[in-house]
Coordinates of C-alpha atoms and ligand atoms in Angstrom, one line a residue:
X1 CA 107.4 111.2 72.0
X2 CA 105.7 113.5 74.6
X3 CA 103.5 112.0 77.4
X4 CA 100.6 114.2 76.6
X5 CA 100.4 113.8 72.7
X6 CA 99.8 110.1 71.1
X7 CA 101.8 108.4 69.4
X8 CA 100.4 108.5 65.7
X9 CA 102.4 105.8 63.8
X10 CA 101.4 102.8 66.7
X11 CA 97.4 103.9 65.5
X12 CA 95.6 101.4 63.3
X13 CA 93.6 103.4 60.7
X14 CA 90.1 102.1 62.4
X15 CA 92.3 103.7 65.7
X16 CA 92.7 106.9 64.1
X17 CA 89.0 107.6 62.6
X18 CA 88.0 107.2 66.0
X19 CA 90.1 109.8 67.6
X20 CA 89.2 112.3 64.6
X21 CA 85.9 112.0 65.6
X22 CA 86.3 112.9 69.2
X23 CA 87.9 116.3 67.8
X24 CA 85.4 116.8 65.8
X25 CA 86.9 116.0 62.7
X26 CA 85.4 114.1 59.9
X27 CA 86.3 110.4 59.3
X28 CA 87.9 110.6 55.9
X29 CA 90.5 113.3 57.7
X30 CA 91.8 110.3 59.1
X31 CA 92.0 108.4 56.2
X32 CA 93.8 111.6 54.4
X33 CA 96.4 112.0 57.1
X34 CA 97.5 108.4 56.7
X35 CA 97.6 108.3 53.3
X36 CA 100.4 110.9 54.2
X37 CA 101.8 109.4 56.4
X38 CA 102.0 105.8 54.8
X39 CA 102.0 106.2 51.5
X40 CA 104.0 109.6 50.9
X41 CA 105.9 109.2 53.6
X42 CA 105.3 113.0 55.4
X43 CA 105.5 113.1 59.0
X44 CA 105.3 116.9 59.3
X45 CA 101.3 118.0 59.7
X46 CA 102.6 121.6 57.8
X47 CA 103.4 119.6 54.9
X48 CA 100.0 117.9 54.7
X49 CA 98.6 120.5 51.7
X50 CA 94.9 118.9 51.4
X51 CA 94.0 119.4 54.9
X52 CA 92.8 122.8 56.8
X53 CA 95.1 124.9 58.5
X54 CA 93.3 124.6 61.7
X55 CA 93.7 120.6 61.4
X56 CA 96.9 120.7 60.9
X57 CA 97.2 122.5 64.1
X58 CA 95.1 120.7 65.7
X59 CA 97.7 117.4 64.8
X60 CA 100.0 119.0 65.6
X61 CA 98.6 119.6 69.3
X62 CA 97.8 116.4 70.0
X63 CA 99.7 113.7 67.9
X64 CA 103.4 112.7 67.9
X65 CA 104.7 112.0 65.2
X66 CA 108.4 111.3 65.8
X67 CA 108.9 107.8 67.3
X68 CA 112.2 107.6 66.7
X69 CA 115.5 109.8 65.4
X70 CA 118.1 108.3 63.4
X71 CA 121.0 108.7 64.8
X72 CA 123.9 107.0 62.5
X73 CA 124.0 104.5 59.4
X74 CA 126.7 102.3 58.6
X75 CA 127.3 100.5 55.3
X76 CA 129.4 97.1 55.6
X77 CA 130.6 96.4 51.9
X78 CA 131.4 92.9 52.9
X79 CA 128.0 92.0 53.4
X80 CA 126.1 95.1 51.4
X81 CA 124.2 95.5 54.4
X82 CA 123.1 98.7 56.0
X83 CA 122.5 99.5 59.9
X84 CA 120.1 102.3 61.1
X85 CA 120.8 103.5 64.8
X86 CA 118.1 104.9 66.1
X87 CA 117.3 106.7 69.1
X88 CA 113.9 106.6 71.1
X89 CA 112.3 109.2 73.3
X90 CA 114.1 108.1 76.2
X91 CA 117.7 108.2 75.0
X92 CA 117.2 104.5 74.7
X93 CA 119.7 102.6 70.9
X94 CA 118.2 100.3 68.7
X95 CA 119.3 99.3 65.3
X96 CA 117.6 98.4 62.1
X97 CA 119.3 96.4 59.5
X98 CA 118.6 96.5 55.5
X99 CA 119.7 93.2 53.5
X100 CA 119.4 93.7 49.7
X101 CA 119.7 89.7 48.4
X102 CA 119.2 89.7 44.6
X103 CA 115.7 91.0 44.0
X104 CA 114.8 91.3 47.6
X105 CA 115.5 94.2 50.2
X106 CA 114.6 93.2 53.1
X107 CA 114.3 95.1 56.4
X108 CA 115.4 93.6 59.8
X109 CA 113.4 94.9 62.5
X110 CA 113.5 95.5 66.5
X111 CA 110.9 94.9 69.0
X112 CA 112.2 95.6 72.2
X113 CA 115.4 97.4 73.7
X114 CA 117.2 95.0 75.1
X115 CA 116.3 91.2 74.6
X116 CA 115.4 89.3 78.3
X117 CA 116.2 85.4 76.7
X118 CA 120.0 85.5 77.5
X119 CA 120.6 83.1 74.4
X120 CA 124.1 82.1 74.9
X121 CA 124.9 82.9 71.2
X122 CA 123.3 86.0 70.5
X123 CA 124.9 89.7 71.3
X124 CA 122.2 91.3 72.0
X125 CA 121.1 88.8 74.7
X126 CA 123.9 89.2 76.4
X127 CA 123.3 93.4 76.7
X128 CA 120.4 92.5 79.3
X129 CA 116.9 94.1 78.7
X130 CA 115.6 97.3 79.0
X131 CA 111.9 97.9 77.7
X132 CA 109.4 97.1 74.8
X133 CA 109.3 98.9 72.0
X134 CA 105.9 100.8 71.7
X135 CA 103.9 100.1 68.4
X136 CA 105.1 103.6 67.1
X137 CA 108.6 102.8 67.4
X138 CA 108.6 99.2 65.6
X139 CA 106.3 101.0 62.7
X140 CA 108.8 103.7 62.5
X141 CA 112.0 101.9 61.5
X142 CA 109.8 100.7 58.6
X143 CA 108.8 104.7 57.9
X144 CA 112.5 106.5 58.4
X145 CA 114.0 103.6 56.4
X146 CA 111.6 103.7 53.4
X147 CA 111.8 107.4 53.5
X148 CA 115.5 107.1 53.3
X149 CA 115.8 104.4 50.6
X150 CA 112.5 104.8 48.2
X151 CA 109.5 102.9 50.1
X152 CA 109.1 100.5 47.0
X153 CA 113.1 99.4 47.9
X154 CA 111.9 97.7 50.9
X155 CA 110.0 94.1 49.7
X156 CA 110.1 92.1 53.0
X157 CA 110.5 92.9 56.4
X158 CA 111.5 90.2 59.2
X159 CA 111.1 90.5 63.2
X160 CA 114.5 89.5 63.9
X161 CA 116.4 92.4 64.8
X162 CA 117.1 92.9 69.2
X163 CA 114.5 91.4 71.1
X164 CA 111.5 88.9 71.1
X165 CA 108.5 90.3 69.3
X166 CA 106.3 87.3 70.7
X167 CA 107.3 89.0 74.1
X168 CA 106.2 92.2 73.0
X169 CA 103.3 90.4 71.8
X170 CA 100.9 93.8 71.7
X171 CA 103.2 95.7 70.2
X172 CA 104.5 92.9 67.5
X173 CA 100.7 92.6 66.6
X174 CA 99.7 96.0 66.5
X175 CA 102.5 96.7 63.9
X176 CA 101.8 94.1 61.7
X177 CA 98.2 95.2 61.7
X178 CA 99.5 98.9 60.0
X179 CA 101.7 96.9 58.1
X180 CA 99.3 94.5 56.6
X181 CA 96.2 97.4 57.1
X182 CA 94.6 98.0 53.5
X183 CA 95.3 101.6 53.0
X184 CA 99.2 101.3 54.0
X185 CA 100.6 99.3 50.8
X186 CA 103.7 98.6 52.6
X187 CA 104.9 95.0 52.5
X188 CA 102.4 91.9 51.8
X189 CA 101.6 89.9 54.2
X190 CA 103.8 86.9 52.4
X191 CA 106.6 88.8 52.7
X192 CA 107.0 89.5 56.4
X193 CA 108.1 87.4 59.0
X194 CA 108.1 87.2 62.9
X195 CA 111.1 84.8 63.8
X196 CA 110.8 83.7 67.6
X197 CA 113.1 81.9 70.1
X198 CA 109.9 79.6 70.7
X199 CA 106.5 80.9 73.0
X200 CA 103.8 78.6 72.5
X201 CA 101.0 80.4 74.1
X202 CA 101.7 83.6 71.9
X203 CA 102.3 81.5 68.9
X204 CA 98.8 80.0 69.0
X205 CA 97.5 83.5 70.0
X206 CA 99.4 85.1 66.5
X207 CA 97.7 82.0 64.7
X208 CA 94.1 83.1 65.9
X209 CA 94.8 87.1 65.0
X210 CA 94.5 86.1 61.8
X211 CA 97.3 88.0 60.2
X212 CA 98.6 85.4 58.9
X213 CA 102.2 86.5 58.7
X214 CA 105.1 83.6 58.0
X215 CA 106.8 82.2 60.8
X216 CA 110.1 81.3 61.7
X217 CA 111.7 79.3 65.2
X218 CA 115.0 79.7 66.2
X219 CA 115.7 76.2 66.7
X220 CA 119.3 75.9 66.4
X221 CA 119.0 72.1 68.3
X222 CA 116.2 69.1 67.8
X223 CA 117.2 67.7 71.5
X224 CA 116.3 69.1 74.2
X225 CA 119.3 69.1 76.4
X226 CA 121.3 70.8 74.1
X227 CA 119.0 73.3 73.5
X228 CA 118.6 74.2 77.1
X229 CA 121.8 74.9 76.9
X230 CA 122.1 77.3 74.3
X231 CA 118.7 78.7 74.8
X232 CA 117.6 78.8 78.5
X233 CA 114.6 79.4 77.7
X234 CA 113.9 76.0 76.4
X235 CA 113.4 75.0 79.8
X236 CA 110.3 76.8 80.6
X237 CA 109.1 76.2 77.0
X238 CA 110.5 73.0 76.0
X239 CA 110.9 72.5 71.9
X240 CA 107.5 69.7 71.8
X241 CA 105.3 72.3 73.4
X242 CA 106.7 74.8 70.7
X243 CA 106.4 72.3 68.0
X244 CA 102.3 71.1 69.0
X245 CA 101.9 75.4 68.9
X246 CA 103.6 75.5 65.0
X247 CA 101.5 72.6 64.1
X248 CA 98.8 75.0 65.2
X249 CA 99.4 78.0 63.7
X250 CA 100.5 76.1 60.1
X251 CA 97.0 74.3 60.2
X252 CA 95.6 77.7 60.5
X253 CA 97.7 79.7 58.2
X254 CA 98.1 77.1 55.5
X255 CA 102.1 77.7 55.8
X256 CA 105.4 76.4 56.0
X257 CA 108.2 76.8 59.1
X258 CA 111.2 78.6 59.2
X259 CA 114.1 76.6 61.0
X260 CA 116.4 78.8 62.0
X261 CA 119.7 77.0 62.7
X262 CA 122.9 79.0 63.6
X263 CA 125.8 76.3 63.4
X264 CA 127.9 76.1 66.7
X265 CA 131.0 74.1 66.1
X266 CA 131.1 70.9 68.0
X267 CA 127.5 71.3 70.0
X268 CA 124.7 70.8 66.9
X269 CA 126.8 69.9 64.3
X270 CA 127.2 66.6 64.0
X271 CA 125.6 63.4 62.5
X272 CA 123.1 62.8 65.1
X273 CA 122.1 66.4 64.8
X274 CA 121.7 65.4 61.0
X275 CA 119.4 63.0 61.7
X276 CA 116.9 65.2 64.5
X277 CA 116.5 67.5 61.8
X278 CA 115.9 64.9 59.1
X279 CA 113.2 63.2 61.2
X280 CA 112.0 66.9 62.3
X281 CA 111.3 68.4 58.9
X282 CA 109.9 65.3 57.1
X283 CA 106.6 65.9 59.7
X284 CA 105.5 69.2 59.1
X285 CA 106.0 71.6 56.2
X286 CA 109.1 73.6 56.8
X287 CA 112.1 74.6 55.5
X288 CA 115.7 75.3 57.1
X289 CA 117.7 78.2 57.0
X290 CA 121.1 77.8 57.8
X291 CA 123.3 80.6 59.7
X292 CA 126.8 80.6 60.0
X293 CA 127.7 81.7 63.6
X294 CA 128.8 85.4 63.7
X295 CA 131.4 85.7 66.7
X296 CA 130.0 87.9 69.3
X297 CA 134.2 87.9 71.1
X298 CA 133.5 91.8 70.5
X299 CA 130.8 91.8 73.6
X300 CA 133.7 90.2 75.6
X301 CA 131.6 87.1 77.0
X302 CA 132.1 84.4 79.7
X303 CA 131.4 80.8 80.7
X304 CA 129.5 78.9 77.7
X305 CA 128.9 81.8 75.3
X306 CA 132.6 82.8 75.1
X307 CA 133.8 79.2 74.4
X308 CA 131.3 79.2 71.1
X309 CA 132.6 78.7 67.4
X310 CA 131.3 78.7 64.2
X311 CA 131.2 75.6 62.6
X312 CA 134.5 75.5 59.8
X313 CA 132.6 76.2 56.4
X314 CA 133.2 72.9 54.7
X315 CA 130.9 71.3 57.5
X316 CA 128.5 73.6 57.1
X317 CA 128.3 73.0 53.3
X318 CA 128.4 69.0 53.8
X319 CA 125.7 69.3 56.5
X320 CA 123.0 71.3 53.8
X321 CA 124.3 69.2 51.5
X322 CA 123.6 65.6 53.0
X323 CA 120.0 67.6 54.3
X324 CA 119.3 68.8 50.8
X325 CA 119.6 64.9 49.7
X326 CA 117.2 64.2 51.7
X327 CA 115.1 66.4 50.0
X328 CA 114.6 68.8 52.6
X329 CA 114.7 73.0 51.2
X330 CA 117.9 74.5 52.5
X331 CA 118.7 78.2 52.3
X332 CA 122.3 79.1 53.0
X333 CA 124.1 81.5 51.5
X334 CA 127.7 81.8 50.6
X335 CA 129.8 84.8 52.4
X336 CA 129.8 84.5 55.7
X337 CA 127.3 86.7 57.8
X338 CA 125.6 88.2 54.7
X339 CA 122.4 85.9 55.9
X340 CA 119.5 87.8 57.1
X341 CA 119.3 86.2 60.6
X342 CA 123.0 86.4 61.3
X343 CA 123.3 89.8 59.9
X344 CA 120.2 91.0 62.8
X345 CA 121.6 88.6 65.2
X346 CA 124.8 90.5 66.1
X347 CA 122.6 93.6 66.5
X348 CA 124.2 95.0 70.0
X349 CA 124.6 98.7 70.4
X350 CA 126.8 99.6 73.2
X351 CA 124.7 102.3 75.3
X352 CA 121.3 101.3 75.6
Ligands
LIG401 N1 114.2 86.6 69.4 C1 113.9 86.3 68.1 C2 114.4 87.2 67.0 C3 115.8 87.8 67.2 S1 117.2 86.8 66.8 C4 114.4 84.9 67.8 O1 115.0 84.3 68.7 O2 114.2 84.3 66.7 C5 117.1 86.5 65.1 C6 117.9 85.4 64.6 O3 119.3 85.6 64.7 C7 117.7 84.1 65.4 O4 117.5 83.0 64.6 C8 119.0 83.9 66.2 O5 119.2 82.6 66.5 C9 120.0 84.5 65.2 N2 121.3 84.9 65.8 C10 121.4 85.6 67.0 N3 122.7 85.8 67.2 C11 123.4 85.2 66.3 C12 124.8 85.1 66.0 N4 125.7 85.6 66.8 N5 125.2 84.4 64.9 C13 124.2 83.9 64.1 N6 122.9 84.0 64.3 C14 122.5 84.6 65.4

């Protein structure tokens, strides 16, 4: 990105007509050049055959159109997953994750450099924060990843790579706006998910956008006190203010909840744990999805964090088990770290 040309991938169409018409081009230009840019996937104005030669220029003056460079891609065979590195304007890493899971692909996605929650089981937490992504650069990791893989390869896209997107709350929105817009036929609104460590403000304010978008909280503990402890931010936003805010946004969006519970051996685990959940899901419409911990030892960490285990893999399957008989919907799969959350959850690139 250059500071004196816009960034055209964070525009909403509506965005874009507007600025067309300022250099006196027509409206349907607008609508031309995203078609391009969402639908065939060109980036490069020169390549854009159906418009003028002087309005390709003229894009070319005054629009970016790089957000991001990839920089390296890594296939893990255990878990089929691939990683996109990518690097921003200011030299800055993020990473991008792709999870094919029977039919599905789905695309893990970053909202900020960086995450500022210090979660005590989380890598990238522990790497500090550095900046919110800009519209353009969350959209992009959609655009260089379909280009890469075929854009009808990518079904559902998920929030849940480094960062908070309800932190990053203009830029979360914004995206999901080109994502969901009616000319980009990207990725339904069903199938894409913001996943969030638990704002309630922001979660009522996504509930009155309208968008609509599924909804997932990293709960990971139904008491208080131990969530504090894993999550610090608990304590400014405790779990019953986030829960009155879901209640909110499901009576709006006619949906169900996400759980997202990442099983720490010893700490939320047990049978009292059982029960919090039991009691939790049987009052609101929700389902759980269960994530084996992935060690973060590789980031080196202290204190709490570096004292944290998974749970041993019988347990885990006993605990969806006995929550399963209680007729509660359970996803877990089987290898270890081949689930969507875990897989973006050990996100962490090493020079931010
Ligand atoms: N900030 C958002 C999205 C990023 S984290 C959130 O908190 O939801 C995405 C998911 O990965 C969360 O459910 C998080 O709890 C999980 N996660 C993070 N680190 C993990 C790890 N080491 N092992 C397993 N799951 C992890």
């Amino acid at each position: 990105m250059n500071d004196k040309k816009i960034e055209i991938k964070g525009l909403s169409l509506e965005e874009l007509r507007v600025l067309f018409l300022e250099i006196d081009e027509q409206k349907f230009r607008a609508d031309q050049v995203y078609n391009w840019m969402y639908n065939n996937l060109v980036f490069d104005p020169a390549e854009m055959l159906n418009l003028s030669k002087s309005l390709r220029e003229k894009l070319d003056a005054r629009f970016s159109f790089t957000s991001l460079t990839k920089v390296d891609e890594q296939y893990s065979s255990s878990t089929d997953t691939k990683k996109f590195l990518f690097k921003t304007f200011d030299n800055r890493k993020i990473e991008s994750v792709l999870i094919p899971d029977k039919e599905r692909n789905t695309l893990c996605i970053s909202t900020q450099v960086g995450c500022p929650l210090d979660c005590k089981f989380c890598a990238t937490g522990l790497m500090g924060y550095k900046r919110n992504l800009t519209p353009g650069e969350i959209v992009d990791q959609y655009l260089l990843v379909a280009k890469e893989v075929g854009k009808d390869t990518i079904t559902n896209i998920v929030y849940m790579g480094m960062g908070e997107p309800l932190l990053n709350f203009k830029g979360t929105v914004r995206s999901l706006e080109i994502f969901t817009s009616e000319m980009n036929k990207a990725v339904s609104k069903h199938r894409i998910t913001v996943s969030t460590a638990g704002i309630p403000p922001k979660i009522r304010e996504l509930a009155d956008t309208n968008l609509r978008v599924k909804l997932a909280l990293s709960l990971h503990s139904c008491f208080e006190d131990i969530r504090s402890k894993i999550m610090p931010i608990n304590e400014k936003y405790s779990l019953a203010d986030n829960l009155d805010a879901i209640k909110y946004y499901l009576a709006k969006t006619k949906s169900r909840i996400t759980f997202e519970y990442t099983m720490l051996d010893g700490i939320n685990d047990r049978d009292e744990d059982l029960k919090g959940l039991v009691r939790l899901c049987s009052s609101m419409p929700s389902k759980i999805n269960i994530i084996p911990f992935n060690s973060i030892k590789h980031m080196d960490p202290d204190g709490f964090s570096g004292q944290l285990e998974s749970t041993p893999h019988e347990r885990i399957r006993e605990f969806a088990d006995k929550l399963r008989s209680k007729n509660i919907t359970v996803m877990l799969r089987d290898t270890q770290g081949d689930d969507i959350a875990a897989a973006c959850g050990q996100l962490a690139v090493k020079a931010l």
